[in-house]
Structure formats: structure tokens, C-alpha cells
């Protein structure tokens, strides 16, 4: 195996992300447009085989590296053994899941090796997380999710704002903490003043991060603030719906609830 895996050592967040995208593109080709060739190479009669993706957007089915420990984390072993024991679509989805895990391990291997700090690791993860996973591409859920997101965005823009706490910054009612706060004054607005209200919402709250998953605020998603630690959370991350939030007088996030429960 010589696909450039051992010669290429990205050192910055941007370089690691570029490396991630290249490997991801190669593995997606193996599992979609070049799936026939991939299928033939995964002969169950052969030894433990792995699917490798390279920064050059190429892929390869090969035996694992012999040295221990290897230069990079190794992909899942023996993907070929399950080929004829399950439906082809299920097998490809399984390989896709393991491929996603491998890509993350390689990216954060580079991050650890070159001393990425907390901010760099978070930035790298957010860049990676903005892309659909290989599993989502192979299984078709990426397209479904995009359609649903578009439908939700269109629905949110036409729906009365009084029905959505997240989109109601002027509310002074009983539940004032269900929209993330604006950033500090020294941070300039990313849009001109004449932009629409929705653009202003995105700009004002774009720096707010979810206390559970670390992702940025998005104006078409429901958020809620913990009244104890004052951190913001995606409703979906803490399993709180807008309807349920209507009946909560004081919200405590899971972490604060656990702390309060201890004697």
C-alpha cells in the first residue's frame, strides 16, 4: 500500500480538513460510483482486507499495515468477510459507518500529533460535521435531510413568530431565555443593516454554541437556556420540544440536574 498515507502529514486545521475531505471523497467513490469494482475486490476468500481512502481522492482495498503501531490508525479489518452474508445495501452501509469512524480517528490523530488545542479541535470537528457522513451519502439519508431542512426553513419563514420562541427576540413574556443572546458589542455585524430580520438573527447569534454538541446557533432550530448555568442548548440535544418548553418555568440542563440531585 503506497497511496500517500505515510508521506503526507498535515499540520494545520485547514490541512487536516483538506486531508479528511480527500480521503472521504475517495471512500465515497468506492461505495457509490465505483461500487462494482469495490465489490469485486472484497473477495471473502481473501485475508482481512481494509478500505483505505487517500488525500488524493483515491481509494484502495488492501491488507492492513504490518508494523505495530502503524503510522496512521487502521480502518476496520475484514470488511470482505461479511460481503456475501448480508444484503449488499446493508453491507455497504456497514462499511460506510466504519469508514466514517476511521476518517475521524485519522483527523484527530493528526490533531493530537501536532498539538491542536481545544479551539482548534472544536473548529476541526465543526468543519467536518458540516459535511454529510459517508453513511448518510451511501444510505441516501443526506438528500432526505437536506430536503427536510429546506422544508423546515420555508415553513419557519412563513409561520407566525409567536409560535416559535427561538425566532422571537422581542418577547418579554414568561420564558425569556429561549433565544441565544447576541455576541459582545465589539464583534461587528456580518451583514448590512438593511438585511432582513432572519439574516439579523443569524448574525446576532451565530457565535452562540450549544452546550451539548458545540455547534453554532441556527435561526431555524429551537434552542433553550439553562437557568442555572446559563448555557444554551439545541432542544434536540437535551430532548426538549417547543411544546414542552411552554410548561417549564425554570429549565435545568442535564448536567445541572445531576448536580442538584446529589446530596
PDB file of C-alpha atoms in Angstrom:
ATOM      1  CA  UNK A   1       0.000   0.000   0.000  1.00  0.00           C
ATOM      2  CA  UNK A   2       1.549   3.267  -1.070  1.00  0.00           C
ATOM      3  CA  UNK A   3      -1.326   5.684  -1.662  1.00  0.00           C
ATOM      4  CA  UNK A   4       0.476   8.506   0.072  1.00  0.00           C
ATOM      5  CA  UNK A   5      -0.792   7.753   3.577  1.00  0.00           C
ATOM      6  CA  UNK A   6       2.642   7.765   5.211  1.00  0.00           C
ATOM      7  CA  UNK A   7       4.234  10.621   3.263  1.00  0.00           C
ATOM      8  CA  UNK A   8       1.585  13.268   3.873  1.00  0.00           C
ATOM      9  CA  UNK A   9       1.470  14.956   7.281  1.00  0.00           C
ATOM     10  CA  UNK A  10      -0.966  17.882   7.504  1.00  0.00           C
ATOM     11  CA  UNK A  11      -0.127  20.261  10.347  1.00  0.00           C
ATOM     12  CA  UNK A  12      -2.875  22.927  10.406  1.00  0.00           C
ATOM     13  CA  UNK A  13      -6.633  22.670  10.863  1.00  0.00           C
ATOM     14  CA  UNK A  14      -7.165  23.586   7.209  1.00  0.00           C
ATOM     15  CA  UNK A  15      -4.657  20.987   6.026  1.00  0.00           C
ATOM     16  CA  UNK A  16      -6.178  18.260   8.197  1.00  0.00           C
ATOM     17  CA  UNK A  17      -9.629  19.145   6.893  1.00  0.00           C
ATOM     18  CA  UNK A  18      -8.351  19.028   3.306  1.00  0.00           C
ATOM     19  CA  UNK A  19      -6.834  15.620   4.063  1.00  0.00           C
ATOM     20  CA  UNK A  20     -10.171  14.494   5.557  1.00  0.00           C
ATOM     21  CA  UNK A  21     -12.154  15.655   2.510  1.00  0.00           C
ATOM     22  CA  UNK A  22      -9.800  13.913   0.090  1.00  0.00           C
ATOM     23  CA  UNK A  23      -9.953  10.590   1.936  1.00  0.00           C
ATOM     24  CA  UNK A  24     -13.728  10.934   2.313  1.00  0.00           C
ATOM     25  CA  UNK A  25     -14.197  11.599  -1.421  1.00  0.00           C
ATOM     26  CA  UNK A  26     -12.172   8.509  -2.316  1.00  0.00           C
ATOM     27  CA  UNK A  27     -14.156   6.248   0.011  1.00  0.00           C
ATOM     28  CA  UNK A  28     -17.466   7.652  -1.220  1.00  0.00           C
ATOM     29  CA  UNK A  29     -16.424   6.777  -4.787  1.00  0.00           C
ATOM     30  CA  UNK A  30     -15.655   3.229  -3.694  1.00  0.00           C
ATOM     31  CA  UNK A  31     -19.097   2.857  -2.113  1.00  0.00           C
ATOM     32  CA  UNK A  32     -21.135   4.631  -4.824  1.00  0.00           C
ATOM     33  CA  UNK A  33     -19.916   5.362  -8.345  1.00  0.00           C
ATOM     34  CA  UNK A  34     -17.190   2.669  -8.328  1.00  0.00           C
ATOM     35  CA  UNK A  35     -19.054   0.173  -6.174  1.00  0.00           C
ATOM     36  CA  UNK A  36     -18.818  -2.687  -8.685  1.00  0.00           C
ATOM     37  CA  UNK A  37     -15.034  -2.596  -8.655  1.00  0.00           C
ATOM     38  CA  UNK A  38     -15.028  -2.276  -4.854  1.00  0.00           C
ATOM     39  CA  UNK A  39     -17.402  -5.238  -4.543  1.00  0.00           C
ATOM     40  CA  UNK A  40     -15.191  -7.438  -6.700  1.00  0.00           C
ATOM     41  CA  UNK A  41     -12.052  -6.574  -4.732  1.00  0.00           C
ATOM     42  CA  UNK A  42     -13.680  -7.530  -1.413  1.00  0.00           C
ATOM     43  CA  UNK A  43     -13.429 -11.263  -2.041  1.00  0.00           C
ATOM     44  CA  UNK A  44     -14.438 -13.165   1.140  1.00  0.00           C
ATOM     45  CA  UNK A  45     -11.904 -15.844   0.232  1.00  0.00           C
ATOM     46  CA  UNK A  46      -9.029 -13.419   0.770  1.00  0.00           C
ATOM     47  CA  UNK A  47      -7.421 -12.408   4.074  1.00  0.00           C
ATOM     48  CA  UNK A  48      -8.503  -9.491   6.308  1.00  0.00           C
ATOM     49  CA  UNK A  49      -8.989  -6.558   3.946  1.00  0.00           C
ATOM     50  CA  UNK A  50      -9.418  -2.852   4.698  1.00  0.00           C
ATOM     51  CA  UNK A  51     -10.834   0.057   2.705  1.00  0.00           C
ATOM     52  CA  UNK A  52      -8.381   2.956   2.611  1.00  0.00           C
ATOM     53  CA  UNK A  53      -9.085   6.498   1.416  1.00  0.00           C
ATOM     54  CA  UNK A  54      -6.241   8.792   0.376  1.00  0.00           C
ATOM     55  CA  UNK A  55      -5.912  12.609   0.316  1.00  0.00           C
ATOM     56  CA  UNK A  56      -5.719  12.360  -3.487  1.00  0.00           C
ATOM     57  CA  UNK A  57      -9.412  11.281  -3.510  1.00  0.00           C
ATOM     58  CA  UNK A  58      -8.427   7.730  -4.438  1.00  0.00           C
ATOM     59  CA  UNK A  59      -9.308   4.518  -2.618  1.00  0.00           C
ATOM     60  CA  UNK A  60      -7.755   1.114  -2.186  1.00  0.00           C
ATOM     61  CA  UNK A  61      -8.707  -2.278  -0.770  1.00  0.00           C
ATOM     62  CA  UNK A  62      -5.669  -3.841   0.835  1.00  0.00           C
ATOM     63  CA  UNK A  63      -4.247  -5.742   3.784  1.00  0.00           C
ATOM     64  CA  UNK A  64      -3.509  -3.730   6.935  1.00  0.00           C
ATOM     65  CA  UNK A  65      -0.037  -2.379   7.593  1.00  0.00           C
ATOM     66  CA  UNK A  66       2.316  -4.883   9.193  1.00  0.00           C
ATOM     67  CA  UNK A  67       4.117  -2.553  11.581  1.00  0.00           C
ATOM     68  CA  UNK A  68       2.754  -2.120  15.111  1.00  0.00           C
ATOM     69  CA  UNK A  69       1.758   0.523  15.896  1.00  0.00           C
ATOM     70  CA  UNK A  70       1.007   1.710  12.358  1.00  0.00           C
ATOM     71  CA  UNK A  71       1.829   5.180  11.037  1.00  0.00           C
ATOM     72  CA  UNK A  72      -1.885   6.030  10.977  1.00  0.00           C
ATOM     73  CA  UNK A  73      -4.899   4.401  12.649  1.00  0.00           C
ATOM     74  CA  UNK A  74      -6.044   1.387  10.647  1.00  0.00           C
ATOM     75  CA  UNK A  75      -9.524   1.038   9.074  1.00  0.00           C
ATOM     76  CA  UNK A  76     -11.882  -1.761  10.118  1.00  0.00           C
ATOM     77  CA  UNK A  77     -10.437  -5.198   9.343  1.00  0.00           C
ATOM     78  CA  UNK A  78     -12.160  -7.947   7.421  1.00  0.00           C
ATOM     79  CA  UNK A  79     -14.807  -5.933   5.597  1.00  0.00           C
ATOM     80  CA  UNK A  80     -14.688  -8.582   2.855  1.00  0.00           C
ATOM     81  CA  UNK A  81     -15.822 -11.434   5.138  1.00  0.00           C
ATOM     82  CA  UNK A  82     -19.351 -10.056   5.520  1.00  0.00           C
ATOM     83  CA  UNK A  83     -19.849  -9.300   1.834  1.00  0.00           C
ATOM     84  CA  UNK A  84     -21.877 -12.397   0.950  1.00  0.00           C
ATOM     85  CA  UNK A  85     -23.503 -12.833   4.348  1.00  0.00           C
ATOM     86  CA  UNK A  86     -25.861  -9.850   4.144  1.00  0.00           C
ATOM     87  CA  UNK A  87     -27.765  -7.684   1.675  1.00  0.00           C
ATOM     88  CA  UNK A  88     -25.423  -5.610  -0.480  1.00  0.00           C
ATOM     89  CA  UNK A  89     -27.009  -2.328   0.618  1.00  0.00           C
ATOM     90  CA  UNK A  90     -26.664  -3.269   4.295  1.00  0.00           C
ATOM     91  CA  UNK A  91     -23.078  -4.366   3.774  1.00  0.00           C
ATOM     92  CA  UNK A  92     -22.169  -1.105   2.039  1.00  0.00           C
ATOM     93  CA  UNK A  93     -23.845   0.858   4.838  1.00  0.00           C
ATOM     94  CA  UNK A  94     -21.858  -1.076   7.427  1.00  0.00           C
ATOM     95  CA  UNK A  95     -18.585  -0.380   5.610  1.00  0.00           C
ATOM     96  CA  UNK A  96     -19.638   3.286   5.372  1.00  0.00           C
ATOM     97  CA  UNK A  97     -20.162   3.513   9.150  1.00  0.00           C
ATOM     98  CA  UNK A  98     -16.713   2.066   9.831  1.00  0.00           C
ATOM     99  CA  UNK A  99     -15.241   4.379   7.190  1.00  0.00           C
ATOM    100  CA  UNK A 100     -16.708   7.411   8.983  1.00  0.00           C
ATOM    101  CA  UNK A 101     -15.162   6.231  12.244  1.00  0.00           C
ATOM    102  CA  UNK A 102     -11.786   5.771  10.565  1.00  0.00           C
ATOM    103  CA  UNK A 103     -11.836   9.236   8.980  1.00  0.00           C
ATOM    104  CA  UNK A 104     -12.471  10.846  12.363  1.00  0.00           C
ATOM    105  CA  UNK A 105      -9.736   8.827  14.008  1.00  0.00           C
ATOM    106  CA  UNK A 106      -7.224   9.849  11.327  1.00  0.00           C
ATOM    107  CA  UNK A 107      -8.181  13.534  11.547  1.00  0.00           C
ATOM    108  CA  UNK A 108      -7.876  13.643  15.328  1.00  0.00           C
ATOM    109  CA  UNK A 109      -4.693  11.574  15.208  1.00  0.00           C
ATOM    110  CA  UNK A 110      -3.166  14.437  13.234  1.00  0.00           C
ATOM    111  CA  UNK A 111      -4.712  16.916  15.666  1.00  0.00           C
ATOM    112  CA  UNK A 112      -3.145  15.165  18.663  1.00  0.00           C
ATOM    113  CA  UNK A 113       0.186  14.639  16.946  1.00  0.00           C
ATOM    114  CA  UNK A 114       0.576  18.298  16.063  1.00  0.00           C
ATOM    115  CA  UNK A 115      -0.783  19.690  19.301  1.00  0.00           C
ATOM    116  CA  UNK A 116      -4.152  21.142  18.332  1.00  0.00           C
ATOM    117  CA  UNK A 117      -5.641  22.979  21.306  1.00  0.00           C
ATOM    118  CA  UNK A 118      -9.292  22.916  22.361  1.00  0.00           C
ATOM    119  CA  UNK A 119     -10.289  25.690  19.959  1.00  0.00           C
ATOM    120  CA  UNK A 120      -8.541  24.013  17.006  1.00  0.00           C
ATOM    121  CA  UNK A 121     -10.131  20.645  17.785  1.00  0.00           C
ATOM    122  CA  UNK A 122     -13.570  22.214  18.012  1.00  0.00           C
ATOM    123  CA  UNK A 123     -13.047  24.121  14.756  1.00  0.00           C
ATOM    124  CA  UNK A 124     -11.876  20.953  13.011  1.00  0.00           C
ATOM    125  CA  UNK A 125     -14.858  18.981  14.288  1.00  0.00           C
ATOM    126  CA  UNK A 126     -17.325  21.686  13.236  1.00  0.00           C
ATOM    127  CA  UNK A 127     -15.807  21.793   9.736  1.00  0.00           C
ATOM    128  CA  UNK A 128     -16.057  18.004   9.498  1.00  0.00           C
ATOM    129  CA  UNK A 129     -19.565  17.963  10.936  1.00  0.00           C
ATOM    130  CA  UNK A 130     -20.817  20.379   8.265  1.00  0.00           C
ATOM    131  CA  UNK A 131     -20.302  17.588   5.699  1.00  0.00           C
ATOM    132  CA  UNK A 132     -22.690  14.631   5.428  1.00  0.00           C
ATOM    133  CA  UNK A 133     -21.181  11.402   6.713  1.00  0.00           C
ATOM    134  CA  UNK A 134     -20.245   8.663   4.264  1.00  0.00           C
ATOM    135  CA  UNK A 135     -23.076   6.603   5.745  1.00  0.00           C
ATOM    136  CA  UNK A 136     -25.558   9.410   5.052  1.00  0.00           C
ATOM    137  CA  UNK A 137     -24.350   9.630   1.445  1.00  0.00           C
ATOM    138  CA  UNK A 138     -24.398   5.875   0.853  1.00  0.00           C
ATOM    139  CA  UNK A 139     -27.764   5.277   2.535  1.00  0.00           C
ATOM    140  CA  UNK A 140     -29.382   8.300   0.900  1.00  0.00           C
ATOM    141  CA  UNK A 141     -30.300   9.995   4.184  1.00  0.00           C
ATOM    142  CA  UNK A 142     -28.145  13.032   3.319  1.00  0.00           C
ATOM    143  CA  UNK A 143     -30.519  14.002   0.500  1.00  0.00           C
ATOM    144  CA  UNK A 144     -33.561  13.402   2.692  1.00  0.00           C
ATOM    145  CA  UNK A 145     -32.110  15.523   5.474  1.00  0.00           C
ATOM    146  CA  UNK A 146     -31.401  18.363   3.051  1.00  0.00           C
ATOM    147  CA  UNK A 147     -34.969  18.278   1.740  1.00  0.00           C
ATOM    148  CA  UNK A 148     -36.380  18.253   5.256  1.00  0.00           C
ATOM    149  CA  UNK A 149     -34.144  21.135   6.304  1.00  0.00           C
ATOM    150  CA  UNK A 150     -35.290  23.158   3.303  1.00  0.00           C
ATOM    151  CA  UNK A 151     -38.914  22.400   4.137  1.00  0.00           C
ATOM    152  CA  UNK A 152     -38.409  23.389   7.776  1.00  0.00           C
ATOM    153  CA  UNK A 153     -36.708  26.633   6.758  1.00  0.00           C
ATOM    154  CA  UNK A 154     -39.542  27.525   4.393  1.00  0.00           C
ATOM    155  CA  UNK A 155     -42.131  26.618   6.994  1.00  0.00           C
ATOM    156  CA  UNK A 156     -40.362  28.645   9.688  1.00  0.00           C
ATOM    157  CA  UNK A 157     -40.187  31.731   7.495  1.00  0.00           C
ATOM    158  CA  UNK A 158     -43.943  31.716   6.867  1.00  0.00           C
ATOM    159  CA  UNK A 159     -45.065  30.566  10.296  1.00  0.00           C
ATOM    160  CA  UNK A 160     -46.177  33.127  12.858  1.00  0.00           C
ATOM    161  CA  UNK A 161     -43.251  34.109  15.023  1.00  0.00           C
ATOM    162  CA  UNK A 162     -45.405  33.985  18.119  1.00  0.00           C
ATOM    163  CA  UNK A 163     -45.383  30.193  17.784  1.00  0.00           C
ATOM    164  CA  UNK A 164     -41.582  29.964  17.907  1.00  0.00           C
ATOM    165  CA  UNK A 165     -39.652  31.204  20.915  1.00  0.00           C
ATOM    166  CA  UNK A 166     -36.353  30.907  19.115  1.00  0.00           C
ATOM    167  CA  UNK A 167     -37.402  33.410  16.467  1.00  0.00           C
ATOM    168  CA  UNK A 168     -38.972  35.899  18.875  1.00  0.00           C
ATOM    169  CA  UNK A 169     -36.220  38.181  20.238  1.00  0.00           C
ATOM    170  CA  UNK A 170     -38.639  40.909  21.254  1.00  0.00           C
ATOM    171  CA  UNK A 171     -40.594  38.620  23.563  1.00  0.00           C
ATOM    172  CA  UNK A 172     -40.763  39.852  27.162  1.00  0.00           C
ATOM    173  CA  UNK A 173     -43.099  37.128  28.339  1.00  0.00           C
ATOM    174  CA  UNK A 174     -42.807  34.323  30.826  1.00  0.00           C
ATOM    175  CA  UNK A 175     -39.996  32.456  29.035  1.00  0.00           C
ATOM    176  CA  UNK A 176     -37.282  34.996  28.142  1.00  0.00           C
ATOM    177  CA  UNK A 177     -34.398  32.508  27.859  1.00  0.00           C
ATOM    178  CA  UNK A 178     -35.194  30.533  24.743  1.00  0.00           C
ATOM    179  CA  UNK A 179     -33.222  32.587  22.256  1.00  0.00           C
ATOM    180  CA  UNK A 180     -29.411  32.777  22.411  1.00  0.00           C
ATOM    181  CA  UNK A 181     -28.014  36.209  23.414  1.00  0.00           C
ATOM    182  CA  UNK A 182     -26.222  38.490  20.952  1.00  0.00           C
ATOM    183  CA  UNK A 183     -22.411  38.477  20.865  1.00  0.00           C
ATOM    184  CA  UNK A 184     -20.370  41.128  22.730  1.00  0.00           C
ATOM    185  CA  UNK A 185     -20.635  44.653  21.272  1.00  0.00           C
ATOM    186  CA  UNK A 186     -17.085  44.649  19.930  1.00  0.00           C
ATOM    187  CA  UNK A 187     -17.941  41.927  17.419  1.00  0.00           C
ATOM    188  CA  UNK A 188     -19.037  43.560  14.139  1.00  0.00           C
ATOM    189  CA  UNK A 189     -22.197  42.511  12.384  1.00  0.00           C
ATOM    190  CA  UNK A 190     -21.593  40.253   9.396  1.00  0.00           C
ATOM    191  CA  UNK A 191     -24.485  41.777   7.434  1.00  0.00           C
ATOM    192  CA  UNK A 192     -25.543  45.272   6.458  1.00  0.00           C
ATOM    193  CA  UNK A 193     -28.309  46.928   8.448  1.00  0.00           C
ATOM    194  CA  UNK A 194     -30.719  46.654   5.566  1.00  0.00           C
ATOM    195  CA  UNK A 195     -30.691  42.829   5.589  1.00  0.00           C
ATOM    196  CA  UNK A 196     -33.886  41.036   6.616  1.00  0.00           C
ATOM    197  CA  UNK A 197     -34.782  40.006  10.146  1.00  0.00           C
ATOM    198  CA  UNK A 198     -33.764  36.404   9.589  1.00  0.00           C
ATOM    199  CA  UNK A 199     -30.281  37.457   8.478  1.00  0.00           C
ATOM    200  CA  UNK A 200     -30.004  39.629  11.578  1.00  0.00           C
ATOM    201  CA  UNK A 201     -30.978  36.677  13.727  1.00  0.00           C
ATOM    202  CA  UNK A 202     -28.232  34.559  12.192  1.00  0.00           C
ATOM    203  CA  UNK A 203     -25.610  37.288  12.613  1.00  0.00           C
ATOM    204  CA  UNK A 204     -26.503  38.246  16.162  1.00  0.00           C
ATOM    205  CA  UNK A 205     -26.498  34.718  17.460  1.00  0.00           C
ATOM    206  CA  UNK A 206     -24.004  32.981  15.173  1.00  0.00           C
ATOM    207  CA  UNK A 207     -21.339  32.911  17.885  1.00  0.00           C
ATOM    208  CA  UNK A 208     -23.536  31.070  20.393  1.00  0.00           C
ATOM    209  CA  UNK A 209     -22.539  27.409  20.813  1.00  0.00           C
ATOM    210  CA  UNK A 210     -24.664  24.523  22.031  1.00  0.00           C
ATOM    211  CA  UNK A 211     -23.516  23.305  25.456  1.00  0.00           C
ATOM    212  CA  UNK A 212     -24.130  19.711  24.392  1.00  0.00           C
ATOM    213  CA  UNK A 213     -22.790  19.335  20.829  1.00  0.00           C
ATOM    214  CA  UNK A 214     -20.734  22.529  20.428  1.00  0.00           C
ATOM    215  CA  UNK A 215     -22.380  23.565  17.158  1.00  0.00           C
ATOM    216  CA  UNK A 216     -23.285  27.146  16.285  1.00  0.00           C
ATOM    217  CA  UNK A 217     -26.706  28.725  16.678  1.00  0.00           C
ATOM    218  CA  UNK A 218     -29.010  28.398  13.671  1.00  0.00           C
ATOM    219  CA  UNK A 219     -32.110  30.537  13.378  1.00  0.00           C
ATOM    220  CA  UNK A 220     -34.287  27.668  12.137  1.00  0.00           C
ATOM    221  CA  UNK A 221     -33.631  25.495  15.202  1.00  0.00           C
ATOM    222  CA  UNK A 222     -35.205  25.518  18.651  1.00  0.00           C
ATOM    223  CA  UNK A 223     -32.861  26.469  21.497  1.00  0.00           C
ATOM    224  CA  UNK A 224     -33.287  26.668  25.264  1.00  0.00           C
ATOM    225  CA  UNK A 225     -31.139  28.183  28.027  1.00  0.00           C
ATOM    226  CA  UNK A 226     -30.374  26.564  31.388  1.00  0.00           C
ATOM    227  CA  UNK A 227     -31.485  28.874  34.187  1.00  0.00           C
ATOM    228  CA  UNK A 228     -28.728  27.529  36.436  1.00  0.00           C
ATOM    229  CA  UNK A 229     -25.517  27.583  34.350  1.00  0.00           C
ATOM    230  CA  UNK A 230     -26.950  29.882  31.620  1.00  0.00           C
ATOM    231  CA  UNK A 231     -25.629  27.705  28.795  1.00  0.00           C
ATOM    232  CA  UNK A 232     -27.614  27.366  25.579  1.00  0.00           C
ATOM    233  CA  UNK A 233     -28.648  24.009  24.117  1.00  0.00           C
ATOM    234  CA  UNK A 234     -30.294  22.721  20.956  1.00  0.00           C
ATOM    235  CA  UNK A 235     -33.714  21.466  22.001  1.00  0.00           C
ATOM    236  CA  UNK A 236     -32.981  18.195  20.203  1.00  0.00           C
ATOM    237  CA  UNK A 237     -29.732  17.733  22.156  1.00  0.00           C
ATOM    238  CA  UNK A 238     -31.483  17.889  25.533  1.00  0.00           C
ATOM    239  CA  UNK A 239     -34.740  16.332  24.283  1.00  0.00           C
ATOM    240  CA  UNK A 240     -36.872  19.432  24.891  1.00  0.00           C
ATOM    241  CA  UNK A 241     -39.517  20.393  22.330  1.00  0.00           C
ATOM    242  CA  UNK A 242     -41.024  23.880  21.959  1.00  0.00           C
ATOM    243  CA  UNK A 243     -44.345  22.488  23.206  1.00  0.00           C
ATOM    244  CA  UNK A 244     -42.755  21.016  26.296  1.00  0.00           C
ATOM    245  CA  UNK A 245     -40.792  24.217  26.964  1.00  0.00           C
ATOM    246  CA  UNK A 246     -44.083  26.103  27.249  1.00  0.00           C
ATOM    247  CA  UNK A 247     -44.716  24.320  30.549  1.00  0.00           C
ATOM    248  CA  UNK A 248     -41.235  24.675  32.057  1.00  0.00           C
ATOM    249  CA  UNK A 249     -40.930  27.600  34.472  1.00  0.00           C
ATOM    250  CA  UNK A 250     -37.249  27.001  35.275  1.00  0.00           C
ATOM    251  CA  UNK A 251     -35.192  24.830  32.943  1.00  0.00           C
ATOM    252  CA  UNK A 252     -32.200  22.867  34.270  1.00  0.00           C
ATOM    253  CA  UNK A 253     -29.846  21.189  31.794  1.00  0.00           C
ATOM    254  CA  UNK A 254     -28.904  17.522  32.364  1.00  0.00           C
ATOM    255  CA  UNK A 255     -25.581  18.481  33.952  1.00  0.00           C
ATOM    256  CA  UNK A 256     -27.151  20.890  36.446  1.00  0.00           C
ATOM    257  CA  UNK A 257     -29.959  18.443  37.200  1.00  0.00           C
ATOM    258  CA  UNK A 258     -27.407  15.786  38.095  1.00  0.00           C
ATOM    259  CA  UNK A 259     -25.511  18.183  40.323  1.00  0.00           C
ATOM    260  CA  UNK A 260     -28.687  19.184  42.170  1.00  0.00           C
ATOM    261  CA  UNK A 261     -29.667  15.574  42.638  1.00  0.00           C
ATOM    262  CA  UNK A 262     -26.531  14.719  44.556  1.00  0.00           C
ATOM    263  CA  UNK A 263     -26.668  15.025  48.393  1.00  0.00           C
TER     264      UNK A 263
END
